[in-house]
Short mmCIF file of C-alpha atoms in Angstrom, two decimals:
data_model
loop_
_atom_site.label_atom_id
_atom_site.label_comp_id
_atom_site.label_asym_id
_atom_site.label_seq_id
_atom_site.Cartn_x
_atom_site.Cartn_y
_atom_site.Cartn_z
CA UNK A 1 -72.10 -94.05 -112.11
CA UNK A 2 -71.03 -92.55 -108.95
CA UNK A 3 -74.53 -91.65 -107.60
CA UNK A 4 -74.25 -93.70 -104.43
CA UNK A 5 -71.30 -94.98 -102.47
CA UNK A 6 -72.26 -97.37 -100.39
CA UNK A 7 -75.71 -99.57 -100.08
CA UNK A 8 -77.18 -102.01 -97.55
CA UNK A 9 -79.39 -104.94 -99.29
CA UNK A 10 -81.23 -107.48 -97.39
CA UNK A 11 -82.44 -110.72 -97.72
CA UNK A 12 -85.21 -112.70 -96.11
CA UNK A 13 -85.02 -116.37 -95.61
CA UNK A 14 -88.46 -118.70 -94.69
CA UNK A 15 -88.17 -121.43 -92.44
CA UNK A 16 -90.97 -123.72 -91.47
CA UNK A 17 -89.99 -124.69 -88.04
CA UNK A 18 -92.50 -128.18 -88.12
CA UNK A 19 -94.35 -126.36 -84.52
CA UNK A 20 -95.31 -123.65 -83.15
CA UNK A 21 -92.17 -122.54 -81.52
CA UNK A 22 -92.17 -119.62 -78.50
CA UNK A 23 -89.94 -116.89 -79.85
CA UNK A 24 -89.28 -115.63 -76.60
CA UNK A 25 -87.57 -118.63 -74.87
CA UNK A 26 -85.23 -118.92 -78.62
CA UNK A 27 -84.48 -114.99 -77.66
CA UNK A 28 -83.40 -115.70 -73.97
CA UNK A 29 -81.23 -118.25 -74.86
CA UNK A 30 -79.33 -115.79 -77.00
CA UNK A 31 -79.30 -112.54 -74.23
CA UNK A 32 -76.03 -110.48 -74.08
CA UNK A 33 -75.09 -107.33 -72.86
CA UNK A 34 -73.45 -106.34 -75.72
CA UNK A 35 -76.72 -106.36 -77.60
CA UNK A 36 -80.57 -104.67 -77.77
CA UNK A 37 -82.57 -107.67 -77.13
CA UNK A 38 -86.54 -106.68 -78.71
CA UNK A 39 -89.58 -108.52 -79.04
CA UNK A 40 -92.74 -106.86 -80.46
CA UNK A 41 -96.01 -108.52 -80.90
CA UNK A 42 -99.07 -107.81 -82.70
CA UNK A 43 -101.88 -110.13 -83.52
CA UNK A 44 -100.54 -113.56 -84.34
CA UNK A 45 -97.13 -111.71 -85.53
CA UNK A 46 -94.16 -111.29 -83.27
CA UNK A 47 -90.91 -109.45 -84.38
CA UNK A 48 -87.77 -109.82 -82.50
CA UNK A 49 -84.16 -110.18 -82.60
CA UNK A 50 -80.99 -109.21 -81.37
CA UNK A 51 -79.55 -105.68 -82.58
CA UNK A 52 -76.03 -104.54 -82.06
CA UNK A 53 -76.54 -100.91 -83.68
CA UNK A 54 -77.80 -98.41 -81.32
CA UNK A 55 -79.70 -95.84 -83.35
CA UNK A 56 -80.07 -93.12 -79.96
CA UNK A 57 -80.21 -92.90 -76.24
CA UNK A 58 -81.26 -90.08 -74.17
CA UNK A 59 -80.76 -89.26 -70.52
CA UNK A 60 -82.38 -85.43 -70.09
CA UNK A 61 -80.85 -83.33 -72.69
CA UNK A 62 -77.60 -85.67 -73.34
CA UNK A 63 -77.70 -88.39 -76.62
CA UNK A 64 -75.62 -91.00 -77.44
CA UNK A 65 -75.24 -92.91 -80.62
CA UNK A 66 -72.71 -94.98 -82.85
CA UNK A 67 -71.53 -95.75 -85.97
CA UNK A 68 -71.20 -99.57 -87.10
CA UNK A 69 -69.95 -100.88 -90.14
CA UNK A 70 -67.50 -102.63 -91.52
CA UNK A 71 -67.40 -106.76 -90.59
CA UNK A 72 -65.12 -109.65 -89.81
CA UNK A 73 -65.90 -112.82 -87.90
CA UNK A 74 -64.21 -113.88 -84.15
CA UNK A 75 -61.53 -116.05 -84.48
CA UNK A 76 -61.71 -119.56 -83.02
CA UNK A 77 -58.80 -118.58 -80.83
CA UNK A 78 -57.05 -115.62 -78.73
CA UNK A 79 -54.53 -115.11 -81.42
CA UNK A 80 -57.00 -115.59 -84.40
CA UNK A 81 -59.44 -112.99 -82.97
CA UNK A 82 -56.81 -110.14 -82.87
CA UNK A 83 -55.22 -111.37 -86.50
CA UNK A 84 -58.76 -110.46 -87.47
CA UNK A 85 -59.13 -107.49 -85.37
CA UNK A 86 -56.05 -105.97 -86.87
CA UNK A 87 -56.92 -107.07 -90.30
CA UNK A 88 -60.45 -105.56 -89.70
CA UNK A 89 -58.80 -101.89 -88.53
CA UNK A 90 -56.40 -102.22 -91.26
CA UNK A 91 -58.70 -102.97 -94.20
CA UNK A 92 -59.20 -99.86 -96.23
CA UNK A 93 -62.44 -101.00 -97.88
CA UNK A 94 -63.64 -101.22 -93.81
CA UNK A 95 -62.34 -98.60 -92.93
CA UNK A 96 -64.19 -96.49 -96.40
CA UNK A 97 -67.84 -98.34 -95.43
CA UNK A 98 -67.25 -97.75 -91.55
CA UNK A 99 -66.65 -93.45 -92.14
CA UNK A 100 -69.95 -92.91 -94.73
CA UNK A 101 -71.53 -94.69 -91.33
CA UNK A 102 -69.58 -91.63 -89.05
CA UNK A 103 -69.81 -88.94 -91.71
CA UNK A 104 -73.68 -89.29 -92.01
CA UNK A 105 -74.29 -89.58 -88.01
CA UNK A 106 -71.73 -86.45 -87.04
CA UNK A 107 -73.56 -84.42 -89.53
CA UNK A 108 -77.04 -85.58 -87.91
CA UNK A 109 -75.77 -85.03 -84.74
CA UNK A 110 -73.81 -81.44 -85.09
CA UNK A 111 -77.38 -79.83 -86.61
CA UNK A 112 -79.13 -80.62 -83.46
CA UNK A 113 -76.87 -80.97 -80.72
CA UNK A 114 -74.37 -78.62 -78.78
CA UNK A 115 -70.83 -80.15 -77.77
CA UNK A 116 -71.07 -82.79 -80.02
CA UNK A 117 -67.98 -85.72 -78.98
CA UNK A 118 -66.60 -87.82 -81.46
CA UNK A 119 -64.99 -91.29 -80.36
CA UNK A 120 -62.25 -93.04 -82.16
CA UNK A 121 -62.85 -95.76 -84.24
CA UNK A 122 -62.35 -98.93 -82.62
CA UNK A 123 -63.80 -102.73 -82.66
CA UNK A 124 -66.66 -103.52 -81.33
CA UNK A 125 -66.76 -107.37 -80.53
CA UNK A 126 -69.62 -109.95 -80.47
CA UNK A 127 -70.60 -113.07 -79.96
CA UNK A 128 -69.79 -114.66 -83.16
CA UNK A 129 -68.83 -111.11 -85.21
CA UNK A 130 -66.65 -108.05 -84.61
CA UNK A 131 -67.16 -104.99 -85.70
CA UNK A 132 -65.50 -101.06 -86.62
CA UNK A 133 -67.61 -98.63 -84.07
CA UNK A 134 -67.67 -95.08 -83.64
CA UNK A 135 -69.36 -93.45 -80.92
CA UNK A 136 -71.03 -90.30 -80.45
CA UNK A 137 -71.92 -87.79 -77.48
CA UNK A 138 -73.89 -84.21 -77.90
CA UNK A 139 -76.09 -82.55 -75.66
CA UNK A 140 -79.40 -81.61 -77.61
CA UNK A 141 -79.54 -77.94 -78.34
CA UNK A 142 -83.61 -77.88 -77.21
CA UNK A 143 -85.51 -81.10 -75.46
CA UNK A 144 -87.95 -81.24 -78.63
CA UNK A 145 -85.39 -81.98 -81.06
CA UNK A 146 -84.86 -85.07 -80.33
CA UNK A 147 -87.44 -86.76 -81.96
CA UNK A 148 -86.12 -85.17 -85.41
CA UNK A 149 -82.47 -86.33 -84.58
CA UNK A 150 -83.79 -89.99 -84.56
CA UNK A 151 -85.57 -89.09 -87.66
CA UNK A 152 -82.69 -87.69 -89.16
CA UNK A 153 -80.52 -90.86 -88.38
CA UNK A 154 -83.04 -93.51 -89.13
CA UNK A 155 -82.48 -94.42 -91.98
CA UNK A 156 -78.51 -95.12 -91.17
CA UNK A 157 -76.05 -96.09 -94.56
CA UNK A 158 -75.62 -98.86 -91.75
CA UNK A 159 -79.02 -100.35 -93.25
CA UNK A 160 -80.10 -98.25 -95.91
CA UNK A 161 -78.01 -96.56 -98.34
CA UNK A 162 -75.22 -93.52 -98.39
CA UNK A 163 -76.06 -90.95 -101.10
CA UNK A 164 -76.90 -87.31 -102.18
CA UNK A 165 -80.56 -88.25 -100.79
CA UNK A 166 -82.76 -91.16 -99.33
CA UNK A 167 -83.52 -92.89 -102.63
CA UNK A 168 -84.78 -95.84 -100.54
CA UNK A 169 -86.49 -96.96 -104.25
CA UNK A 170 -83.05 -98.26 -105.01
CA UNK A 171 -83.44 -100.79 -102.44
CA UNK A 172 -87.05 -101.82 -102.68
CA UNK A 173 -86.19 -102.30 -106.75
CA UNK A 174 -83.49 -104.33 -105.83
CA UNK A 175 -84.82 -106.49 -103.02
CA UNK A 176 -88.07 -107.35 -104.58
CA UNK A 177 -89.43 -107.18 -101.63
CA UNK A 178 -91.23 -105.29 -98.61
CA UNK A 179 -88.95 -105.19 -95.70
CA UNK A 180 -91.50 -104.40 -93.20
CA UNK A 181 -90.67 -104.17 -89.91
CA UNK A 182 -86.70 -105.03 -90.61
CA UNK A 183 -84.61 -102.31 -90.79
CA UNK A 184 -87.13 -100.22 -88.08
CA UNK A 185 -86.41 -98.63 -84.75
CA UNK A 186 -87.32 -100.50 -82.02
CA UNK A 187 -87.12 -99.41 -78.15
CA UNK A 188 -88.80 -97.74 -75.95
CA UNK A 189 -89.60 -93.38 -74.82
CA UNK A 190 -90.57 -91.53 -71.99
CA UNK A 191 -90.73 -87.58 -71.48
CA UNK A 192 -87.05 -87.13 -70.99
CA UNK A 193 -86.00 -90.84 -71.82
CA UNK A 194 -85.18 -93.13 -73.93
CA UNK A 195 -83.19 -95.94 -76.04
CA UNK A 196 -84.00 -96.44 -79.46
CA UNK A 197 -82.26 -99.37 -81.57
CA UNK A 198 -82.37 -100.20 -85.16
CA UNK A 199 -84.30 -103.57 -85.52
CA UNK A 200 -82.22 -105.80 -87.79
CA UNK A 201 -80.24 -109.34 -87.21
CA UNK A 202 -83.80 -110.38 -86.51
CA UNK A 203 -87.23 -112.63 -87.50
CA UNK A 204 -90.84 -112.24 -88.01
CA UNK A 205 -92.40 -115.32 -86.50
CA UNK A 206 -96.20 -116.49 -86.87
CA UNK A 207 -96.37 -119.33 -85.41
CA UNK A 208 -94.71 -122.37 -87.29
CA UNK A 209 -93.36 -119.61 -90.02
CA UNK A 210 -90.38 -117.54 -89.28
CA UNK A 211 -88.65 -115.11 -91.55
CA UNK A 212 -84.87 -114.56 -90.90
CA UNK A 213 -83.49 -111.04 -91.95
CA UNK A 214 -80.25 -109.87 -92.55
CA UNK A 215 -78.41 -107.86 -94.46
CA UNK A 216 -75.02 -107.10 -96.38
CA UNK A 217 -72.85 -103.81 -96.81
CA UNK A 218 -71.97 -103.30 -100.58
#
């Protein structure tokens, strides 16, 4: 009916791994610098993961953040990567998901920030995924307004949903399920400091029983 333009769904996925398996030697084995590398424990729970999406940094009074959307996998080869790379930054349906991602984070960003910079759009590569990525540079018009910038980015159309309002019911109607921690910033603060990153390609261990999350752009 035209009420929302794009939506993020996830879906969990339970895996009995037969033993008690050590989350954190699965997550070093994975470490990259092109990702947010988390691990959070509490109790006999531990939440970690990888995340590519940066929801904001802080150094003093500068931020930085991105916009992410819009997927295609590597290619097995040199020339099969940049097919895909050009097919990605060619694809208008991309290209559509990618700019509700930018449109809702330069809005965010212009209320609370002076000198806002916009980067171009460009692809972002990974490991075993590329991505459209947008980044963003402003330079926070007073020091305590950055705690309600991350609140006004989290949540992102990148996991959530890109409408006239945060309907977030959608998605817990649709899913069927409590998402928990997925979907979450993760990261760490200090008085003038921080990195904050949004907590998804990730998994809820306790001990034998891990819970895979991800999700899909629609």
């Amino acid at each position: 009916k035209g009420s929302y333009r794009k939506i993020v769904l996830g879906r969990k996925t339970e895996v009995d791994m037969g033993a008690d398996c050590d989350p954190a030697v699965t997550l070093a084995s994975r470490l990259s610098t092109s990702v947010d590398a988390f691990l959070m424990r509490r109790g006999e729970a531990c939440y970690w993961g990888l995340s590519p999406e940066r929801l904001l940094s802080r150094r003093q009074g500068q931020v930085w953040t991105e916009a992410l959307a819009g997927t295609r996998a590597r290619g097995v080869t040199p020339e099969s990567d940049q097919r895909l790379e050009r097919e990605l930054l060619a694809s208008e349906k991309d290209r559509r998901e990618q700019d509700f991602v930018r449109e809702f984070v330069q809005h965010a960003m212009e209320a609370r920030c002076d000198r806002v910079q916009v980067g171009l759009t460009q692809v972002r590569k990974f490991r075993s995924i590329q991505h459209l990525y947008t980044t963003f540079q402003g330079h926070l018009k007073n020091p305590g307004s950055f705690a309600a910038l991350a609140d006004a980015l989290h949540h992102t159309p990148a996991v959530a949903l890109f409408s006239h309002g945060r309907q977030l019911g959608l998605i817990r109607e649709l899913e069927g399920f409590d998402r928990g921690w997925y979907g979450g910033v993760t990261g760490w603060l200090s008085r003038d400091q921080g990195e904050l990153a949004v907590g998804i390609r990730s998994c809820l261990s306790r001990w034998a029983s891990w819970t895979f999350w991800t999700g899909a752009g629609i």
